[in-house]
Structures are given as C-alpha cells and as structure tokens.
Short mmCIF file of C-alpha atoms in Angstrom, two decimals:
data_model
loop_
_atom_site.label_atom_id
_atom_site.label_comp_id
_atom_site.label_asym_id
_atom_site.label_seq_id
_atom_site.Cartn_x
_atom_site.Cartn_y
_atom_site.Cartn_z
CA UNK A 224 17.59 6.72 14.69
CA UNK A 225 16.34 5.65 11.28
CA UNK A 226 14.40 8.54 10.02
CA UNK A 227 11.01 7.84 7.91
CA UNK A 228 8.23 9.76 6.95
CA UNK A 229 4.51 7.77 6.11
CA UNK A 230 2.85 9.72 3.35
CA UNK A 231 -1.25 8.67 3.01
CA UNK A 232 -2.19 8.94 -0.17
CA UNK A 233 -5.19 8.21 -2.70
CA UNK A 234 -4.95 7.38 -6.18
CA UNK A 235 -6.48 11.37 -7.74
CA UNK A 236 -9.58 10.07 -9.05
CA UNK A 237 -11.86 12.64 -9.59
CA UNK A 238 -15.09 12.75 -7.01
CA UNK A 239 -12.75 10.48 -4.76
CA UNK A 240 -10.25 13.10 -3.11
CA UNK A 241 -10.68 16.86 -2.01
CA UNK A 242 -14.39 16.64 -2.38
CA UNK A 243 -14.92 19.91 -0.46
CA UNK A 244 -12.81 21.42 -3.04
CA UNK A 245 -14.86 19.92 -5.69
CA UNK A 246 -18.08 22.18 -4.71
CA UNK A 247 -15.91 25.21 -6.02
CA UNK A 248 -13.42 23.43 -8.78
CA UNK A 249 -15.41 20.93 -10.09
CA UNK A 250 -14.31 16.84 -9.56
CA UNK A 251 -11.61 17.40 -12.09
CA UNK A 252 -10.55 20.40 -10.94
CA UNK A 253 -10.30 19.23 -7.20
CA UNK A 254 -8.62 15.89 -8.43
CA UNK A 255 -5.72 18.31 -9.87
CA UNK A 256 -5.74 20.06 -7.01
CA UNK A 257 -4.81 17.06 -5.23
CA UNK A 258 -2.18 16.25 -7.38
CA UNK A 259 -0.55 19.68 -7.06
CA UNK A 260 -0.66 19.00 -3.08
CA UNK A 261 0.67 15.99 -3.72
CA UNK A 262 4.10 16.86 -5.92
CA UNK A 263 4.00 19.69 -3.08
CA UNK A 264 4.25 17.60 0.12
CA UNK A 265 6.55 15.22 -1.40
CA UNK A 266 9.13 17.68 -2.44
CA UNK A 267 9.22 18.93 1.61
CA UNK A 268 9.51 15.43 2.04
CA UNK A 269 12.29 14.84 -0.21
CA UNK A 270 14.07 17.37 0.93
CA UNK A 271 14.21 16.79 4.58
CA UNK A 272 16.47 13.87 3.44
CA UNK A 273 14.81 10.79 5.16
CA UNK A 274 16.06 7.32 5.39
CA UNK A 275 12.50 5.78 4.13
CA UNK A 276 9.68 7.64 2.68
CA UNK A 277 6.84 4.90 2.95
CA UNK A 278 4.06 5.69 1.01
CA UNK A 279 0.07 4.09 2.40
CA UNK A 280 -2.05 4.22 -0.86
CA UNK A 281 -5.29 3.94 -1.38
CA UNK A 282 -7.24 1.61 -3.05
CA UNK A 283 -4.72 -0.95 -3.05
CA UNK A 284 -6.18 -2.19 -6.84
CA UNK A 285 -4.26 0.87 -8.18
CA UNK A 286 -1.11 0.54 -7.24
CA UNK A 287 0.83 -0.09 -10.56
CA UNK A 288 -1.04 3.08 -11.11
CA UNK A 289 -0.22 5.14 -8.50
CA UNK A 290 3.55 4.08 -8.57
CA UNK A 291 3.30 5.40 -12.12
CA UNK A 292 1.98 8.80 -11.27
CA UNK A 293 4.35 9.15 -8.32
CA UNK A 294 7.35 7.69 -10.37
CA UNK A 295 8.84 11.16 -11.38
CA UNK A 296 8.46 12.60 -7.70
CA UNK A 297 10.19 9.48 -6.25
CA UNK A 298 12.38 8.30 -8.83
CA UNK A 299 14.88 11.20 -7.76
CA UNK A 300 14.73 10.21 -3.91
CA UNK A 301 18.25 8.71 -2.97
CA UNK A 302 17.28 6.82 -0.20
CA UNK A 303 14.38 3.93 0.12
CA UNK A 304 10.54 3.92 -1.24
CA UNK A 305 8.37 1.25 0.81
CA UNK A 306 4.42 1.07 -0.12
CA UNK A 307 2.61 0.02 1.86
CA UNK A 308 -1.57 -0.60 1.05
CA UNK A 309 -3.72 0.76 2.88
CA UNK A 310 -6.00 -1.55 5.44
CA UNK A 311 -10.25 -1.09 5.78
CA UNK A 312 -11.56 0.41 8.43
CA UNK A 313 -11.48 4.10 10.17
CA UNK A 314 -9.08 6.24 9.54
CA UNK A 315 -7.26 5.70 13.43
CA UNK A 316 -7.29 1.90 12.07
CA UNK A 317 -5.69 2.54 9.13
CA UNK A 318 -2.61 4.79 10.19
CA UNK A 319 -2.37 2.25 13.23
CA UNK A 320 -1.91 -0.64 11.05
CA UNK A 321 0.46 1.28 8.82
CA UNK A 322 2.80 3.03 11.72
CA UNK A 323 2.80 -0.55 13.45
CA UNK A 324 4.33 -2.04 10.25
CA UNK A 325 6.79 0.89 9.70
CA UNK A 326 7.94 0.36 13.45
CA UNK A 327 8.36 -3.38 12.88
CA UNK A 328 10.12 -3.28 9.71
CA UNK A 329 12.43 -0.55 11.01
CA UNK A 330 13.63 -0.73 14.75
CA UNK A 331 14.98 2.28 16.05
CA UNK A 332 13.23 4.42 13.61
CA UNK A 333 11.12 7.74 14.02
CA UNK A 334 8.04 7.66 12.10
CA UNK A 335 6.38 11.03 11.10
CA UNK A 336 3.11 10.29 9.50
CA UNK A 337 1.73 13.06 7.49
CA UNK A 338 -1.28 13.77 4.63
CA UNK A 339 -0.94 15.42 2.11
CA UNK A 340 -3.75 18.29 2.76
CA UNK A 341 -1.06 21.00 4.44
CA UNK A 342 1.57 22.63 1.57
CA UNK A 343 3.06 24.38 4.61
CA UNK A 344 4.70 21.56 6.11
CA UNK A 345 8.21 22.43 5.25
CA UNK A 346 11.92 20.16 6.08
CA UNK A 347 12.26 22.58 9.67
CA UNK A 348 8.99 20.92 10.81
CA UNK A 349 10.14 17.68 9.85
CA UNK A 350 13.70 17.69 11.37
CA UNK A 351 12.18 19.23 14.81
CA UNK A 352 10.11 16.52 14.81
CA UNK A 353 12.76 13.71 14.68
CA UNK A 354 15.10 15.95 17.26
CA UNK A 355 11.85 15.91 19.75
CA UNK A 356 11.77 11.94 19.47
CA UNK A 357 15.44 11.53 19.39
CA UNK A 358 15.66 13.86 22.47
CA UNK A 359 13.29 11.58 24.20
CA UNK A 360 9.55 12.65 23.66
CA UNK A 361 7.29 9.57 23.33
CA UNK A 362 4.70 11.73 20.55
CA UNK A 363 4.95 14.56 18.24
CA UNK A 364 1.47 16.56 16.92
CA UNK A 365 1.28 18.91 14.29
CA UNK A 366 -1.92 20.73 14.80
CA UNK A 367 -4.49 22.04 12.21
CA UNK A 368 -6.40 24.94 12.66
CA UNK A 369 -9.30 23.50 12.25
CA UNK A 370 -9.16 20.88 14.99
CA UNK A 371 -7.14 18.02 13.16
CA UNK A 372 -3.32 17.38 12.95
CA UNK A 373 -1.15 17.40 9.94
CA UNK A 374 1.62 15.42 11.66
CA UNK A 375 2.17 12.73 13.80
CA UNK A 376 5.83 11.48 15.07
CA UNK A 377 6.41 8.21 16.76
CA UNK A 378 8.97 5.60 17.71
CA UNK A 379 7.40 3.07 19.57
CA UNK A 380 3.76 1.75 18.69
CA UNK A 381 0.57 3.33 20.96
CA UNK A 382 -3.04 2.03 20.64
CA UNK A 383 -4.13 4.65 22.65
CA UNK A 384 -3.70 7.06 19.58
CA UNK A 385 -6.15 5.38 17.45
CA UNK A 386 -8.44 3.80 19.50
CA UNK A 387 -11.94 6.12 20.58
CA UNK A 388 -10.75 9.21 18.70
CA UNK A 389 -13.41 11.61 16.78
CA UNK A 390 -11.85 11.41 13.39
CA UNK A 391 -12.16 14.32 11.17
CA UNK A 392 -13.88 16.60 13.80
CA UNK A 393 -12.57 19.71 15.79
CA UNK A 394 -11.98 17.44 18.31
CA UNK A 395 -9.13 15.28 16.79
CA UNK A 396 -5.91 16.68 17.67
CA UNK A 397 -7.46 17.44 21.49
CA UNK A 398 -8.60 14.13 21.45
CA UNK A 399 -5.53 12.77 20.54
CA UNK A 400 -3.06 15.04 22.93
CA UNK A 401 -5.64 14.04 26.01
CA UNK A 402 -5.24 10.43 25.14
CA UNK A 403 -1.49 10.40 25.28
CA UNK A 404 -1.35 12.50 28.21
CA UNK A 405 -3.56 10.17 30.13
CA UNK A 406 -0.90 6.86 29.25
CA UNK A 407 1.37 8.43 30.24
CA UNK A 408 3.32 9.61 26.92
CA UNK A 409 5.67 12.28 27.01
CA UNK A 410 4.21 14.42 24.36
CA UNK A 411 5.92 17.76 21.97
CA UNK A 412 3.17 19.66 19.63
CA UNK A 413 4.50 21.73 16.84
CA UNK A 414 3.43 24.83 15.30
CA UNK A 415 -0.22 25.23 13.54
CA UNK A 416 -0.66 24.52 10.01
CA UNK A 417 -3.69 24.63 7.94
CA UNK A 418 -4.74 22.26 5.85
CA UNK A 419 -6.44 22.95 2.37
CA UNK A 420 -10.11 22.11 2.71
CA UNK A 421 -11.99 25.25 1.25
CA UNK A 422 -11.86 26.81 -1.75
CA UNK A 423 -10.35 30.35 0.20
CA UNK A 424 -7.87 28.20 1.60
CA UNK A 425 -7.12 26.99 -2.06
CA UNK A 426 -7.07 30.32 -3.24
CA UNK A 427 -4.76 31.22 -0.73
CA UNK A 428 -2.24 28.46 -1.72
CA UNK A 429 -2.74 27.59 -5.67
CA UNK A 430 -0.31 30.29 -7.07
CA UNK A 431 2.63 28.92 -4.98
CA UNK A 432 1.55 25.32 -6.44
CA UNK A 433 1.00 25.65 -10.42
CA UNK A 434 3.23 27.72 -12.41
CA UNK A 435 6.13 27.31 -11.21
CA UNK A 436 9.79 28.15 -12.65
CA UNK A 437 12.20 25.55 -13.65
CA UNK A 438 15.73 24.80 -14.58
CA UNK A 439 16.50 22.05 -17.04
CA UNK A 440 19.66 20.31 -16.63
CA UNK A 441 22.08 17.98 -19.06
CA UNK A 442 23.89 15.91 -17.51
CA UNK A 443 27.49 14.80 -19.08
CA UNK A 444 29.27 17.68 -19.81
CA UNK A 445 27.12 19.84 -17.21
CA UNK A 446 26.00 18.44 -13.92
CA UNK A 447 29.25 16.00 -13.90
CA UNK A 448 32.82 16.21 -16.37
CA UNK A 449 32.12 14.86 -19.53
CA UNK A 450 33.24 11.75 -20.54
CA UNK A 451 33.84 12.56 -24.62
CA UNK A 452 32.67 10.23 -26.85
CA UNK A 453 31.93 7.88 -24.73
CA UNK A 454 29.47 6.92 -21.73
CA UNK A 455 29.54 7.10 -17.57
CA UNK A 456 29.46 3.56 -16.28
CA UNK A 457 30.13 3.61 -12.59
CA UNK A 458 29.95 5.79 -9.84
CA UNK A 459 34.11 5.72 -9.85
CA UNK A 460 34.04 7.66 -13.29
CA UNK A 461 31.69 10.55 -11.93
CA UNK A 462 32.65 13.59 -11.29
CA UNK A 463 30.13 16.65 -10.81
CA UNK A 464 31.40 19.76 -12.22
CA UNK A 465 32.32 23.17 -10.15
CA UNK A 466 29.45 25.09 -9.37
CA UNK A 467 26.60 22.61 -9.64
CA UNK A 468 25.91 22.03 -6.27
CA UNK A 469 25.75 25.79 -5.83
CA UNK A 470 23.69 26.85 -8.73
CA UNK A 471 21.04 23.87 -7.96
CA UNK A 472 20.78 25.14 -4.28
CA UNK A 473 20.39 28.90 -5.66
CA UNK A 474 17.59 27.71 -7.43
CA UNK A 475 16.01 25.76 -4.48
CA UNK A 476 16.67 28.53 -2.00
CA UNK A 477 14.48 30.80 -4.00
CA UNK A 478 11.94 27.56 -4.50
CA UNK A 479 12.46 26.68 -8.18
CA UNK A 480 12.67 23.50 -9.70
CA UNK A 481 15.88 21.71 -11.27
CA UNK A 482 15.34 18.50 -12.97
CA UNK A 483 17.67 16.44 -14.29
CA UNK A 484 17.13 15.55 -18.43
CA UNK A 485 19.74 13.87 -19.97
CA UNK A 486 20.31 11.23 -22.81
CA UNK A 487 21.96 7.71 -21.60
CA UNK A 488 22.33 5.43 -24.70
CA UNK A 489 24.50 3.29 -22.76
CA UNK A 490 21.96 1.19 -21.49
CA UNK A 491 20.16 0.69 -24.82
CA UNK A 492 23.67 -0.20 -26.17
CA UNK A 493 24.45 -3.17 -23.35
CA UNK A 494 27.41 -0.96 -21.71
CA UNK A 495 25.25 -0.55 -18.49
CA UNK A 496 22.21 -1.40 -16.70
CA UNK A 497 19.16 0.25 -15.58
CA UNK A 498 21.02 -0.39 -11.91
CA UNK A 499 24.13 1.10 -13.33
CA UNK A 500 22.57 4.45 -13.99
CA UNK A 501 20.34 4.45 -11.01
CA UNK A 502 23.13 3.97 -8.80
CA UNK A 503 25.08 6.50 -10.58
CA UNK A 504 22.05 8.95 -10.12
CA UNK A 505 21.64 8.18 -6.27
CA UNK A 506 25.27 8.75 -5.79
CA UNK A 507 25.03 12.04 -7.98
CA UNK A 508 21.97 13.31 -5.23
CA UNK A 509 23.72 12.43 -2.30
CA UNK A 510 26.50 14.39 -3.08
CA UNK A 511 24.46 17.46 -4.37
CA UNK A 512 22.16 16.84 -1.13
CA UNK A 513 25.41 17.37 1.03
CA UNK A 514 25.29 20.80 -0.36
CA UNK A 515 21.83 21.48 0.58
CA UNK A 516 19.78 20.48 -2.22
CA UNK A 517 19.16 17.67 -5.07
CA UNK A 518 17.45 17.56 -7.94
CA UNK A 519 13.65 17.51 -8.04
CA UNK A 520 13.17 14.89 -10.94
CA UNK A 521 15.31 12.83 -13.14
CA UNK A 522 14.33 12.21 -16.78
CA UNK A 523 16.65 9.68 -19.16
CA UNK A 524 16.17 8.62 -22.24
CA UNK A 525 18.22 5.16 -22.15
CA UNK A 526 17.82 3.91 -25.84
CA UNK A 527 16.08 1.04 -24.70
CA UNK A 528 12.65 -0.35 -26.63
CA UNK A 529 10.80 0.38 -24.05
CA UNK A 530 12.36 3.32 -22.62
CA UNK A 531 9.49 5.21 -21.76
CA UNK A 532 11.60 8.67 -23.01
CA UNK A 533 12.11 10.32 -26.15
CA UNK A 534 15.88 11.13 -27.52
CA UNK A 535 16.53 15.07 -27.24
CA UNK A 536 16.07 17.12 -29.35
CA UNK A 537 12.49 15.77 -28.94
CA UNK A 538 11.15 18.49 -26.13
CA UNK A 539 8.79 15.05 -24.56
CA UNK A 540 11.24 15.15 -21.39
CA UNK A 541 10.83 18.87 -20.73
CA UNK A 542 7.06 18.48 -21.79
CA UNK A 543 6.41 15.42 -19.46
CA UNK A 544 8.17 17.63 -16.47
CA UNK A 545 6.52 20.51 -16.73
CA UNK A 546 3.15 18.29 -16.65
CA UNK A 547 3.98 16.26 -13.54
CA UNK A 548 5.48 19.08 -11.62
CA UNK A 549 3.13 21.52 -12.67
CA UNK A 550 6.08 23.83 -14.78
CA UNK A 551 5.66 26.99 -16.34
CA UNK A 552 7.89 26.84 -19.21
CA UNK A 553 7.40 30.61 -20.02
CA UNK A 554 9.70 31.48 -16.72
CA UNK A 555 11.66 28.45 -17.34
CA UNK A 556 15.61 27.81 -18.60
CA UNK A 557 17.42 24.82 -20.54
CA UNK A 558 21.20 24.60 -19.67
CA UNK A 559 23.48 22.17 -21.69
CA UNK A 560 26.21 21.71 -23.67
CA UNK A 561 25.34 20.42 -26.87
CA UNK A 562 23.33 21.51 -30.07
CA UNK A 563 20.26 19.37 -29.12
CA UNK A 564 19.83 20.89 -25.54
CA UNK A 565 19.18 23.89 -26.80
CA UNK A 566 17.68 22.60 -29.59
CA UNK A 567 15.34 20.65 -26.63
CA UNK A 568 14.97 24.09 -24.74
CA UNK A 569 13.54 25.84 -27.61
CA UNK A 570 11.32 23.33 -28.85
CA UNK A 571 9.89 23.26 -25.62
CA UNK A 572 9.14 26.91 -25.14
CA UNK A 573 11.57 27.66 -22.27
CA UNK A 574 12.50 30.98 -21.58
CA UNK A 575 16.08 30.85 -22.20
CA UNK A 576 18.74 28.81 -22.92
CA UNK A 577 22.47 28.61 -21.38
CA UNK A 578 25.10 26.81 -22.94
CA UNK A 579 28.26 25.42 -21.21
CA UNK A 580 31.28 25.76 -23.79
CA UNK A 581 32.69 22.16 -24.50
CA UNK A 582 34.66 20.50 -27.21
CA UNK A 583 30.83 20.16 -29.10
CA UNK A 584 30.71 21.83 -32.46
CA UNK A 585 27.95 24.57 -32.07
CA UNK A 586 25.70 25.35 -34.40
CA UNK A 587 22.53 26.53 -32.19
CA UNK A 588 23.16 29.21 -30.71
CA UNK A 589 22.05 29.83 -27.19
CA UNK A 590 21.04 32.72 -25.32
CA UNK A 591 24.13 32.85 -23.03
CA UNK A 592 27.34 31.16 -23.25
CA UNK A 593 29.91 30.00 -20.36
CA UNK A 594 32.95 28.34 -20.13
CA UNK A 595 32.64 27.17 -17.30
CA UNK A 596 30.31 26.13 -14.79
CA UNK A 597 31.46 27.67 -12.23
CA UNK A 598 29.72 30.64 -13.64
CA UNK A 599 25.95 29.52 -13.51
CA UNK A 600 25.33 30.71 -10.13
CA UNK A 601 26.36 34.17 -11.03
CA UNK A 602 24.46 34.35 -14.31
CA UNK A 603 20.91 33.22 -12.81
CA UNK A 604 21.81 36.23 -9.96
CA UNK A 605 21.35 38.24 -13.38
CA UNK A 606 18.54 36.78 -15.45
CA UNK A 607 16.61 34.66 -13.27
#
C-alpha cells in the first residue's frame, strides 16, 4: 500500500490563519505561530517516511509563494511532493475533492489527511494509522478534544464523510464516526490530540516550537568520505562516513535539528546538474533514514548565478536555517572539516564548533577536534 499523507495548508498571511490566536498574539504574531506549526507538523510528517506527502494550499494565487516558504522543509523529503490547490466551497468539499484526487492518482494508497493545528501528531500515530487501513479498516479518526479530528485515514473514496457534517463544531468528529458507522464502514479512532486554538493552548506548546537546538553539518569530508580536490558526481562515488547515521539519530532521538550545509561548486562549474546533486542527496536520506532518521533541511551553495546560497564562510546558510526552522543558534553546533566551517559556525553565533581531522590545512581552530567520525556520537553524549 502506497503510503501518503495530505497536509492542508494556507499561505501565513497575517489576519488569514490562527485568527483565535491573533486576539492574544497579534495578526503577526499568530501568522508566525502558524508557521512554527507548520515546520512542526511537517517534520512528523517527514519522518514517518511516506511515499507522497501531497500538500492542498490555499489560495491557489500563491503558490510559487508557498512552494518557496515550504522549500527548505520539503526540499530534504526523499520521496515525492504533489500540490495540489485547494477547491471553493466548505471545508467537507474541499478535503473531498482533494482525498478523491489523491485516491485516483495513487491506487492502492492510504491517505491520511491531516492540518496542521495539532504539534502532537507524532510518526507512531501516523504508522498506526496506515497498519489500521492495511489491516482492513475502511476509516481512521484522530479526535480533537474539542469536538474536531486532527486525522483522517482512507483508501477508498466515501461521500458520506463530507456530505451534511457540522464543520468546525463539537459535533464534527461524532458527526463524522456516526456517518461512517451508518454506511456501513469499518471504522478505527486513534488517541485524542488537541489542537492549538487558544492562546493557553499556545502557551502550552510554543517553547517546544521556537528555540530550538541544532546541528550543522558539512558534507564531503563529514556526512560522506571526501573526495579530495575534487567533487561527488553520482550516487556510485558516495560513501557516508562511520558514525553519521548514528550521531544524526542521537540528535533526533532527543528532538534536535541536523541540517545539511555544504558547498557544491560542481554544478556552477558544468561537472553536474541540479539533478545530479538532488539525486545524490535523496540517496544520502534514504540511507540515513534506514537508520532511523534524515536530515531536517538541506542547504547548498552550487556556484551557480542564481544559486539562491551564499559560499561559506558567509554564515547566510546557517542564518537562513535557523530562520525557517525557528533555530536557536546560542544552543547550537557547526561540525566540519575545513577552515571555513568553522569559520561559518562562528560567524554565525553557534555554540560550538567540532572539527573532523582531514588532510585540510587548519588554521581555525575549533572547539573540539576528532579524527574520526566515528567519534561524534560520543562527544555530543558529553557537550550537548
């Protein structure tokens, strides 16, 4: 069964989204709100390693926008982005029209359709959810506390789901569960969630949402064996180093970041494409995702005019990171292997900086030193 998860979404314009929120926080402060619940729910969804994450925007005038702010959450997905615009009408119309086009596209597939209002919805949720509909259950509900649902799993399409439903009431997920009872569908719910309406239920959730720790990561010469003076061009000539995979889930397990920033001139210098490196990169997270966990955004400068990166040192990687994923660069760490990583990490503000001993010359001196990189997981156990 083709797993996919439909993410509805709005563009964050400010007095358009969270506008309970905004009676507390202010438009501005709702609308990054949003965004925070946003990078939230599709990290979950990222890391419950779908086939498909299809994303229903709205309005559909702003999608080059909205691809654009959800570039640095998606570009690190390994498997397929589909958007999809949202349709007029209710919102019962609206996830009808987009499930029913998921389901056609994909046959065989198990569609969970989620929001992006509940910051609890975690990978466990999401993979019972697919067992229940692989196992045989016709519908899946994630209940809210307050009446609505935060998930909905299907396989096959069912107008009885969206059709005479009290939208946004109390009423909604009873509503819903009594309608597929009543045709007949065999029907799992899932654990309660809330979802973040109120400012108390902000409160409750903002600390786990802004602030948050990172690790930086080079690439050549860290993340995968270095290939000397010259450039990675294929998938065949990667090779990711001992210990990656191990430090990158230590850092999930404990939910920090690790983002990938690394400089690939190759492209700018006609050695490789765009494709090239982006099917190096989804190779490089499918084999770090066999270990449990990927990285949470990818950041290259490629050398290219209009690359949209600056070369390292420059800290504008780091900087743009920490602004999209909402990165407090006080708690966070640079690891490389070259003078202008840690050169990068300082500039930045980070924390700290680790160095991976190479055949570099070194003339910035980190804050720790390894030779290998086998080490890493050891050394956060210490400092991090």
């Amino acid at each position: 069964m083709k797993r996919v998860i439909l993410v509805f979404l709005k563009h964050p314009t400010p007095g358009r989204v969270k506008t309970r929120l905004a009676s507390g926080l202010g438009d501005e402060g709702a609308a990054l709100a949003y965004r925070q619940m946003v990078s939230r729910v599709l990290e979950q969804a990222r890391s419950a390693r779908p086939d498909v994450i299809a994303v229903a925007y709205d309005p559909p005038a702003a999608e080059s926008e909205i691809r654009g702010w959800l570039a640095p959450y998606l570009d690190a997905f390994q498997g397929e982005v589909w958007w999809i615009p949202q349709s007029d009408g209710d919102l019962g119309h609206r996830i009808e029209a987009a499930s029913n086009e998921v389901l056609r596209r994909y046959e065989s597939a198990g569609v969970i359709v989620i929001g992006t209002d509940c910051v609890h919805l975690d990978r466990g949720l999401l993979d019972e959810a697919w067992s229940i509909l692989a196992g045989g259950d016709d519908v899946v509900f994630g209940p809210t506390e307050d009446g609505g649902y935060y998930l909905l799993g299907v396989k096959q399409e069912h107008p009885c789901l969206f059709h005479a439903i009290p939208w946004s009431t109390e009423q909604t997920f009873q509503a819903s569960l009594s309608a597929a009872r009543s045709h007949g569908l065999k029907s799992h719910v899932l654990a309660a969630r809330t979802d973040i309406d109120t400012i108390d239920e902000w409160q409750g959730v903002e600390a786990g949402l802004s602030g948050r720790p990172c690790v930086f990561f080079d690439r050549d010469g860290v993340v995968n064996r270095s290939p000397g003076d010259g450039y990675v061009l294929d998938v065949d000539a990667f090779e990711l180093n001992e210990g990656i995979a191990d430090a990158v889930r230590w850092l999930k397990d404990r939910d920090w970041l690790a983002i990938l920033v690394t400089s690939q001139k190759g492209v700018g210098k006609g050695l490789m494409s765009r494709a090239d490196l982006n099917e190096i990169h989804h190779y490089m997270q499918s084999e770090l995702a066999l270990n449990g966990a990927a990285f949470d955004g990818i950041y290259a400068y490629t050398g290219e005019a209009d690359c949209r990166h600056l070369p390292k040192p420059d800290p504008e990687m780091i900087n743009s990171a920490a602004e999209s994923f909402f990165i407090d660069r006080r708690r966070s760490w640079m690891i490389g292997d070259a003078d202008r990583d840690i050169a990068m990490g300082r500039a930045a503000g980070l924390a700290g900086t680790i160095r991976i001993r190479g055949d570099k010359e070194i003339s910035v001196e980190a804050d720790h030193t390894l030779d290998s990189t086998a080490g890493i997981s050891e050394l956060f156990g210490k400092y991090l």
